[in-house]
């Protein structure tokens, strides 16, 4: 359902254990960036009313999550700050074909894969931290449903710009690339490292 | 209260009368762009929690207005489309000083002036169209209060980046520039022509 071709590894979970504060800060940035991505898609495809309405809903939800994560940080007395950006988003976005309508398809599918990976990791994280941090576990358990829904929304919207078969073929390809990117890992502890 | 140094002229009202459809389409774009501006400020000054919260509220309100204008267009069977951008926003944004914290002050004050001009014009438009189009008059009358509020929010936030006197001096200068830009007019019929 999430169209991912790999599961997150214990390597990532160890990184989270060692740098939980940094991963939480990165998570806040991810929510804000997700809202920006949706807004940017609305700006690019403003003639498509359905897309605009779906994007507006996503903007609103992601911003709500952004403030929820900021509240978690505040409660844990973790100062919010800028972080060096990981390679995941940059490398995924570099796969975007430049010509329309391919560009629209790719932007939507890349957004769908980021949501899918977040969903997979939130679920994993919830179970991983549950034995020692029930509160954080509940927080993550409360988020992954909306990420799964956003994944589906983005994939469906891609079909406004190409037929279903082309969309699914391209999603397969991008998902395979996503798996390669995530498998490389990163020395920076991030939500998508 | 709006810190504007001029009132809109009958020249603009005549342009609106001649090209009301185009001005309505431009209005929709303006609401979407206003949401984008707020999101972009949130991205740039993400460490400032109060700014982020105010920006999130503005994003939400502007997007709500965007869909309200799209509904007005739909009801009037005016097809929504892209428009050539007027010079107003471009010329105002060119006044922004590049170095922080001046850049933050200027971005916020320029946003505040665009909101102020929109407010002034919505009010004028409401009265201008009332004799022959009560529905549109009510629509505009319902919008200008929030534009005035956004103006005030932006000016107050600028004081996070400079002392009050510097902010007010700069606002005076930018407002004088705004008056010069709007006085030039434009052959394109726009909300800010």
Tab-separated table of C-alpha atoms in Angstrom:
chain	number	residue	atom	x	y	z
A	1	UNK	CA	0.000	0.000	0.000
A	2	UNK	CA	2.927	2.333	0.651
A	3	UNK	CA	4.801	1.222	-2.489
A	4	UNK	CA	8.094	0.991	-0.614
A	5	UNK	CA	10.649	-1.620	-1.664
A	6	UNK	CA	12.544	-1.909	1.612
A	7	UNK	CA	12.067	-1.785	5.348
A	8	UNK	CA	14.071	0.489	7.599
A	9	UNK	CA	16.943	-1.266	9.287
A	10	UNK	CA	18.289	-1.536	12.816
A	11	UNK	CA	21.133	0.728	11.622
A	12	UNK	CA	18.655	3.586	11.527
A	13	UNK	CA	17.087	2.643	14.861
A	14	UNK	CA	20.531	2.660	16.517
A	15	UNK	CA	21.149	6.097	15.076
A	16	UNK	CA	17.833	7.263	16.509
A	17	UNK	CA	18.726	5.824	19.928
A	18	UNK	CA	21.996	7.718	19.926
A	19	UNK	CA	20.633	11.023	18.625
A	20	UNK	CA	16.937	11.119	19.496
A	21	UNK	CA	16.976	14.880	20.156
A	22	UNK	CA	18.375	15.616	16.711
A	23	UNK	CA	15.904	13.267	15.023
A	24	UNK	CA	13.033	15.029	16.815
A	25	UNK	CA	14.298	18.437	15.671
A	26	UNK	CA	14.637	17.096	12.129
A	27	UNK	CA	11.102	15.752	12.332
A	28	UNK	CA	9.776	19.264	13.030
A	29	UNK	CA	11.616	20.566	9.962
A	30	UNK	CA	10.232	17.676	7.887
A	31	UNK	CA	6.650	18.623	8.740
A	32	UNK	CA	7.266	22.248	7.787
A	33	UNK	CA	8.967	21.207	4.544
A	34	UNK	CA	6.070	18.888	3.735
A	35	UNK	CA	3.695	21.848	4.075
A	36	UNK	CA	5.951	23.883	1.777
A	37	UNK	CA	6.044	21.132	-0.819
A	38	UNK	CA	2.250	21.016	-0.911
A	39	UNK	CA	2.059	24.809	-1.217
A	40	UNK	CA	4.614	24.773	-4.001
A	41	UNK	CA	2.621	22.141	-5.919
A	42	UNK	CA	-0.468	24.316	-5.528
A	43	UNK	CA	1.450	27.267	-6.985
A	44	UNK	CA	2.677	25.226	-9.955
A	45	UNK	CA	-0.629	23.562	-10.855
A	46	UNK	CA	-3.059	26.227	-9.761
A	47	UNK	CA	-5.497	25.530	-12.618
A	48	UNK	CA	-6.209	22.100	-11.132
A	49	UNK	CA	-8.841	22.801	-8.517
A	50	UNK	CA	-8.874	19.289	-7.060
A	51	UNK	CA	-5.110	19.319	-6.653
A	52	UNK	CA	-5.300	22.726	-4.966
A	53	UNK	CA	-7.937	21.525	-2.524
A	54	UNK	CA	-5.980	18.392	-1.620
A	55	UNK	CA	-2.793	20.436	-1.238
A	56	UNK	CA	-4.535	22.957	1.026
A	57	UNK	CA	-5.665	20.109	3.290
A	58	UNK	CA	-2.132	18.721	3.390
A	59	UNK	CA	-0.654	22.171	4.142
A	60	UNK	CA	-3.018	22.516	7.074
A	61	UNK	CA	-2.311	19.037	8.467
A	62	UNK	CA	1.452	19.285	8.103
A	63	UNK	CA	1.511	22.667	9.822
A	64	UNK	CA	-0.573	21.229	12.642
A	65	UNK	CA	1.971	18.405	12.985
A	66	UNK	CA	4.830	20.896	12.863
A	67	UNK	CA	3.495	22.655	15.952
A	68	UNK	CA	2.805	19.319	17.628
A	69	UNK	CA	6.473	18.360	17.230
A	70	UNK	CA	7.567	21.810	18.447
A	71	UNK	CA	5.435	21.189	21.558
A	72	UNK	CA	7.124	17.807	22.101
A	73	UNK	CA	10.518	19.533	21.838
A	74	UNK	CA	9.472	22.255	24.264
A	75	UNK	CA	8.143	19.742	26.786
A	76	UNK	CA	11.430	17.829	26.608
A	77	UNK	CA	13.437	21.048	26.838
A	78	UNK	CA	15.152	20.357	23.526
A	79	UNK	CA	15.995	23.720	21.930
A	80	UNK	CA	14.699	23.910	18.387
A	81	UNK	CA	17.361	24.901	15.853
A	82	UNK	CA	18.374	24.679	12.224
A	83	UNK	CA	20.054	21.460	11.132
A	84	UNK	CA	22.304	20.591	8.252
A	85	UNK	CA	20.011	19.009	5.677
A	86	UNK	CA	20.401	15.308	4.963
A	87	UNK	CA	20.910	13.965	1.438
A	88	UNK	CA	17.611	12.075	1.158
A	89	UNK	CA	15.304	14.873	-0.084
A	90	UNK	CA	17.984	16.394	-2.290
A	91	UNK	CA	18.801	13.105	-4.011
A	92	UNK	CA	15.152	12.189	-4.459
A	93	UNK	CA	14.277	15.588	-5.924
A	94	UNK	CA	17.204	15.312	-8.329
A	95	UNK	CA	15.348	12.388	-9.979
A	96	UNK	CA	12.551	14.677	-11.126
A	97	UNK	CA	12.261	14.870	-14.917
A	98	UNK	CA	12.359	18.534	-16.039
A	99	UNK	CA	9.684	18.554	-18.767
A	100	UNK	CA	5.968	18.829	-18.067
A	101	UNK	CA	3.823	16.782	-17.652
A	102	UNK	CA	6.582	14.369	-16.457
A	103	UNK	CA	7.714	16.937	-13.954
A	104	UNK	CA	4.273	17.057	-12.309
A	105	UNK	CA	4.114	13.249	-12.142
A	106	UNK	CA	7.570	13.041	-10.588
A	107	UNK	CA	7.058	15.824	-8.064
A	108	UNK	CA	3.855	14.187	-6.881
A	109	UNK	CA	5.360	10.686	-6.773
A	110	UNK	CA	8.489	11.855	-4.957
A	111	UNK	CA	6.258	13.583	-2.391
A	112	UNK	CA	4.262	10.342	-2.132
A	113	UNK	CA	7.400	8.317	-1.402
A	114	UNK	CA	8.618	10.727	1.275
A	115	UNK	CA	5.223	10.408	2.963
A	116	UNK	CA	5.406	6.623	2.626
A	117	UNK	CA	8.868	6.421	4.178
A	118	UNK	CA	7.785	8.725	7.017
A	119	UNK	CA	4.781	6.524	7.617
A	120	UNK	CA	6.916	3.374	7.708
A	121	UNK	CA	9.401	4.987	10.076
A	122	UNK	CA	6.822	6.556	12.404
A	123	UNK	CA	5.230	3.136	12.865
A	124	UNK	CA	8.586	1.498	13.486
A	125	UNK	CA	9.658	4.266	15.840
A	126	UNK	CA	6.436	4.016	17.831
A	127	UNK	CA	7.086	0.331	18.539
A	128	UNK	CA	10.802	0.834	19.097
A	129	UNK	CA	10.464	3.519	21.789
A	130	UNK	CA	7.292	2.122	23.424
A	131	UNK	CA	9.047	0.042	26.148
A	132	UNK	CA	10.818	3.085	27.578
A	133	UNK	CA	8.843	6.100	26.300
A	134	UNK	CA	5.103	5.464	26.083
A	135	UNK	CA	4.339	9.145	25.479
A	136	UNK	CA	6.582	9.418	22.434
A	137	UNK	CA	5.292	6.059	21.172
A	138	UNK	CA	1.716	7.374	21.293
A	139	UNK	CA	2.780	10.560	19.546
A	140	UNK	CA	4.251	8.639	16.615
A	141	UNK	CA	1.396	6.152	16.534
A	142	UNK	CA	-0.948	9.134	16.127
A	143	UNK	CA	0.902	10.446	13.080
A	144	UNK	CA	1.430	7.572	10.688
A	145	UNK	CA	-2.155	7.220	9.515
A	146	UNK	CA	-2.138	10.706	7.980
A	147	UNK	CA	1.192	10.053	6.244
A	148	UNK	CA	-0.300	6.945	4.623
A	149	UNK	CA	-3.302	8.985	3.515
A	150	UNK	CA	-1.058	11.692	2.022
A	151	UNK	CA	0.889	9.011	0.149
A	152	UNK	CA	-2.323	7.797	-1.485
A	153	UNK	CA	-3.455	11.353	-2.284
A	154	UNK	CA	-0.211	12.167	-4.075
A	155	UNK	CA	-0.255	8.958	-6.138
A	156	UNK	CA	-3.872	9.573	-7.185
A	157	UNK	CA	-3.102	13.166	-8.177
A	158	UNK	CA	-0.237	11.975	-10.388
A	159	UNK	CA	-2.919	10.326	-12.531
A	160	UNK	CA	-4.127	13.807	-13.483
A	161	UNK	CA	-0.910	14.156	-15.481
A	162	UNK	CA	-0.373	10.661	-16.953
A	163	UNK	CA	-2.346	7.448	-17.395
A	164	UNK	CA	-2.477	5.016	-14.501
A	165	UNK	CA	-0.055	2.540	-15.995
A	166	UNK	CA	2.631	5.156	-16.654
A	167	UNK	CA	2.179	6.457	-13.124
A	168	UNK	CA	2.573	3.001	-11.583
A	169	UNK	CA	5.605	2.182	-13.727
A	170	UNK	CA	7.255	5.442	-12.750
A	171	UNK	CA	6.332	4.929	-9.094
A	172	UNK	CA	8.044	1.527	-9.202
A	173	UNK	CA	11.175	3.100	-10.654
A	174	UNK	CA	11.266	5.995	-8.184
A	175	UNK	CA	10.560	3.660	-5.304
A	176	UNK	CA	13.499	1.486	-6.331
A	177	UNK	CA	15.674	4.630	-6.417
A	178	UNK	CA	14.296	5.649	-3.013
A	179	UNK	CA	15.313	2.300	-1.579
A	180	UNK	CA	18.853	2.773	-2.932
A	181	UNK	CA	19.050	6.283	-1.463
A	182	UNK	CA	17.816	5.217	1.959
A	183	UNK	CA	20.107	2.148	1.944
A	184	UNK	CA	23.182	4.351	1.651
A	185	UNK	CA	22.440	5.844	5.053
A	186	UNK	CA	23.966	9.069	6.322
A	187	UNK	CA	26.288	10.059	9.123
A	188	UNK	CA	23.718	12.727	10.057
A	189	UNK	CA	20.979	11.347	12.305
A	190	UNK	CA	17.778	12.315	10.517
A	191	UNK	CA	14.205	11.130	10.066
A	192	UNK	CA	15.261	9.903	6.611
A	193	UNK	CA	18.900	8.948	7.267
B	1	UNK	CA	-3.839	52.546	10.746
B	2	UNK	CA	-2.966	51.026	7.370
B	3	UNK	CA	0.122	53.229	6.958
B	4	UNK	CA	-0.735	53.979	3.331
B	5	UNK	CA	0.200	57.358	1.872
B	6	UNK	CA	-2.347	57.490	-0.932
B	7	UNK	CA	-5.886	56.497	-1.794
B	8	UNK	CA	-6.736	54.484	-4.867
B	9	UNK	CA	-7.996	56.580	-7.735
B	10	UNK	CA	-10.934	56.507	-10.125
B	11	UNK	CA	-8.407	55.425	-12.780
B	12	UNK	CA	-8.177	52.057	-11.048
B	13	UNK	CA	-11.955	51.840	-10.554
B	14	UNK	CA	-12.507	52.454	-14.281
B	15	UNK	CA	-10.026	49.691	-15.056
B	16	UNK	CA	-11.953	47.371	-12.729
B	17	UNK	CA	-15.240	48.279	-14.418
B	18	UNK	CA	-13.790	47.442	-17.811
B	19	UNK	CA	-12.055	44.201	-16.778
B	20	UNK	CA	-13.867	42.915	-13.700
B	21	UNK	CA	-13.400	39.269	-14.743
B	22	UNK	CA	-9.638	39.665	-14.985
B	23	UNK	CA	-9.435	41.514	-11.656
B	24	UNK	CA	-11.393	38.681	-9.993
B	25	UNK	CA	-9.025	36.075	-11.447
B	26	UNK	CA	-6.060	38.142	-10.286
B	27	UNK	CA	-7.616	38.368	-6.838
B	28	UNK	CA	-7.635	34.570	-6.556
B	29	UNK	CA	-3.938	34.481	-7.462
B	30	UNK	CA	-3.241	37.225	-4.893
B	31	UNK	CA	-4.761	35.157	-2.091
B	32	UNK	CA	-2.688	32.120	-3.063
B	33	UNK	CA	0.458	34.225	-3.308
B	34	UNK	CA	-0.255	35.760	0.101
B	35	UNK	CA	-0.395	32.236	1.564
B	36	UNK	CA	2.921	31.433	-0.139
B	37	UNK	CA	4.542	34.572	1.226
B	38	UNK	CA	3.548	33.620	4.768
B	39	UNK	CA	4.848	30.070	4.268
B	40	UNK	CA	8.099	31.388	2.883
B	41	UNK	CA	8.568	33.684	5.912
B	42	UNK	CA	7.955	30.676	8.171
B	43	UNK	CA	10.648	28.760	6.299
B	44	UNK	CA	13.138	31.613	6.602
B	45	UNK	CA	12.584	32.426	10.288
B	46	UNK	CA	11.649	29.019	11.600
B	47	UNK	CA	13.404	29.566	14.944
B	48	UNK	CA	10.876	32.280	15.790
B	49	UNK	CA	7.925	30.360	17.183
B	50	UNK	CA	5.579	33.347	17.431
B	51	UNK	CA	6.279	34.299	13.817
B	52	UNK	CA	5.630	30.706	12.743
B	53	UNK	CA	2.315	30.606	14.566
B	54	UNK	CA	1.143	33.900	13.089
B	55	UNK	CA	2.268	32.805	9.620
B	56	UNK	CA	0.416	29.492	9.934
B	57	UNK	CA	-2.786	31.394	10.771
B	58	UNK	CA	-2.279	33.671	7.777
B	59	UNK	CA	-1.575	30.696	5.465
B	60	UNK	CA	-4.829	29.116	6.553
B	61	UNK	CA	-6.894	32.295	6.143
B	62	UNK	CA	-5.444	33.197	2.765
B	63	UNK	CA	-6.041	29.694	1.437
B	64	UNK	CA	-9.621	29.884	2.672
B	65	UNK	CA	-10.023	33.185	0.796
B	66	UNK	CA	-8.398	31.672	-2.293
B	67	UNK	CA	-11.106	29.017	-2.476
B	68	UNK	CA	-13.793	31.621	-1.753
B	69	UNK	CA	-12.655	33.622	-4.782
B	70	UNK	CA	-12.509	30.457	-6.909
B	71	UNK	CA	-16.137	29.816	-5.890
B	72	UNK	CA	-17.113	33.340	-6.937
B	73	UNK	CA	-15.430	32.734	-10.310
B	74	UNK	CA	-17.182	29.402	-10.739
B	75	UNK	CA	-20.574	30.868	-9.870
B	76	UNK	CA	-20.040	33.620	-12.439
B	77	UNK	CA	-18.774	31.111	-15.007
B	78	UNK	CA	-15.469	32.923	-15.315
B	79	UNK	CA	-12.809	30.333	-16.234
B	80	UNK	CA	-9.854	30.512	-13.858
B	81	UNK	CA	-6.512	30.853	-15.640
B	82	UNK	CA	-2.959	32.082	-15.274
B	83	UNK	CA	-2.398	35.789	-15.801
B	84	UNK	CA	0.624	37.838	-16.717
B	85	UNK	CA	1.899	39.190	-13.396
B	86	UNK	CA	1.615	42.926	-12.758
B	87	UNK	CA	4.609	45.034	-11.754
B	88	UNK	CA	3.428	45.909	-8.236
B	89	UNK	CA	4.694	42.914	-6.276
B	90	UNK	CA	7.895	42.657	-8.285
B	91	UNK	CA	8.785	46.329	-7.775
B	92	UNK	CA	7.925	46.253	-4.082
B	93	UNK	CA	9.970	43.101	-3.483
B	94	UNK	CA	12.926	44.679	-5.277
B	95	UNK	CA	13.091	47.223	-2.427
B	96	UNK	CA	13.997	44.515	0.070
B	97	UNK	CA	17.472	45.008	1.598
B	98	UNK	CA	19.544	41.841	1.136
B	99	UNK	CA	21.293	41.624	4.536
B	100	UNK	CA	19.696	40.186	7.657
B	101	UNK	CA	18.131	41.412	9.882
B	102	UNK	CA	17.133	44.208	7.443
B	103	UNK	CA	15.881	41.607	5.023
B	104	UNK	CA	13.452	40.203	7.602
B	105	UNK	CA	12.173	43.693	8.464
B	106	UNK	CA	11.664	44.552	4.800
B	107	UNK	CA	9.993	41.281	3.840
B	108	UNK	CA	7.542	41.682	6.712
B	109	UNK	CA	6.873	45.369	5.997
B	110	UNK	CA	6.410	44.787	2.266
B	111	UNK	CA	3.926	42.027	3.091
B	112	UNK	CA	2.212	44.432	5.494
B	113	UNK	CA	1.854	47.079	2.775
B	114	UNK	CA	0.421	44.625	0.244
B	115	UNK	CA	-2.169	43.625	2.850
B	116	UNK	CA	-2.868	47.294	3.571
B	117	UNK	CA	-3.396	48.140	-0.105
B	118	UNK	CA	-5.635	45.108	-0.546
B	119	UNK	CA	-7.659	46.205	2.445
B	120	UNK	CA	-8.045	49.733	1.103
B	121	UNK	CA	-9.062	48.459	-2.324
B	122	UNK	CA	-11.481	45.790	-1.070
B	123	UNK	CA	-13.303	48.447	0.921
B	124	UNK	CA	-13.420	50.819	-2.049
B	125	UNK	CA	-14.482	48.026	-4.393
B	126	UNK	CA	-17.276	46.948	-2.059
B	127	UNK	CA	-18.789	50.442	-2.167
B	128	UNK	CA	-18.125	50.904	-5.872
B	129	UNK	CA	-19.906	47.743	-7.013
B	130	UNK	CA	-22.694	47.824	-4.378
B	131	UNK	CA	-25.303	49.719	-6.503
B	132	UNK	CA	-25.241	47.072	-9.241
B	133	UNK	CA	-23.784	43.951	-7.601
B	134	UNK	CA	-24.819	43.550	-3.964
B	135	UNK	CA	-23.437	39.991	-3.798
B	136	UNK	CA	-19.925	40.987	-4.865
B	137	UNK	CA	-20.072	44.026	-2.565
B	138	UNK	CA	-20.818	41.774	0.402
B	139	UNK	CA	-18.020	39.437	-0.614
B	140	UNK	CA	-15.455	42.241	-0.582
B	141	UNK	CA	-16.884	43.783	2.573
B	142	UNK	CA	-16.319	40.405	4.264
B	143	UNK	CA	-12.646	40.319	3.334
B	144	UNK	CA	-11.118	43.641	4.255
B	145	UNK	CA	-11.160	43.201	8.014
B	146	UNK	CA	-8.751	40.261	7.818
B	147	UNK	CA	-6.411	42.156	5.495
B	148	UNK	CA	-6.213	44.981	8.059
B	149	UNK	CA	-5.458	42.434	10.769
B	150	UNK	CA	-2.702	40.837	8.672
B	151	UNK	CA	-1.210	44.278	8.081
B	152	UNK	CA	-0.947	44.835	11.832
B	153	UNK	CA	0.479	41.347	12.422
B	154	UNK	CA	3.262	41.862	9.888
B	155	UNK	CA	4.227	45.267	11.286
B	156	UNK	CA	4.366	43.882	14.840
B	157	UNK	CA	6.500	40.935	13.748
B	158	UNK	CA	8.995	43.297	12.116
B	159	UNK	CA	9.738	44.520	15.647
B	160	UNK	CA	11.266	41.104	16.369
B	161	UNK	CA	14.093	42.095	14.019
B	162	UNK	CA	14.600	45.823	14.746
B	163	UNK	CA	13.549	48.378	17.353
B	164	UNK	CA	10.167	50.036	16.990
B	165	UNK	CA	11.513	53.342	15.761
B	166	UNK	CA	13.620	51.773	12.999
B	167	UNK	CA	10.622	49.711	11.939
B	168	UNK	CA	8.338	52.748	11.755
B	169	UNK	CA	10.917	54.817	9.865
B	170	UNK	CA	11.408	52.014	7.364
B	171	UNK	CA	7.652	51.503	7.055
B	172	UNK	CA	7.271	55.213	6.212
B	173	UNK	CA	9.923	54.913	3.510
B	174	UNK	CA	8.516	51.719	2.008
B	175	UNK	CA	5.011	53.130	2.144
B	176	UNK	CA	6.163	56.193	0.239
B	177	UNK	CA	7.728	53.879	-2.364
B	178	UNK	CA	4.522	51.855	-2.470
B	179	UNK	CA	2.535	54.981	-3.226
B	180	UNK	CA	4.905	55.809	-6.094
B	181	UNK	CA	4.607	52.278	-7.501
B	182	UNK	CA	0.811	52.236	-7.321
B	183	UNK	CA	0.601	55.767	-8.787
B	184	UNK	CA	2.350	54.625	-11.970
B	185	UNK	CA	-0.565	52.330	-12.756
B	186	UNK	CA	-0.383	49.498	-15.247
B	187	UNK	CA	-2.016	48.637	-18.528
B	188	UNK	CA	-2.841	45.214	-17.026
B	189	UNK	CA	-6.052	45.295	-14.995
B	190	UNK	CA	-5.062	43.827	-11.656
B	191	UNK	CA	-5.962	44.022	-7.974
B	192	UNK	CA	-2.849	46.176	-7.521
B	193	UNK	CA	-2.707	47.982	-10.905
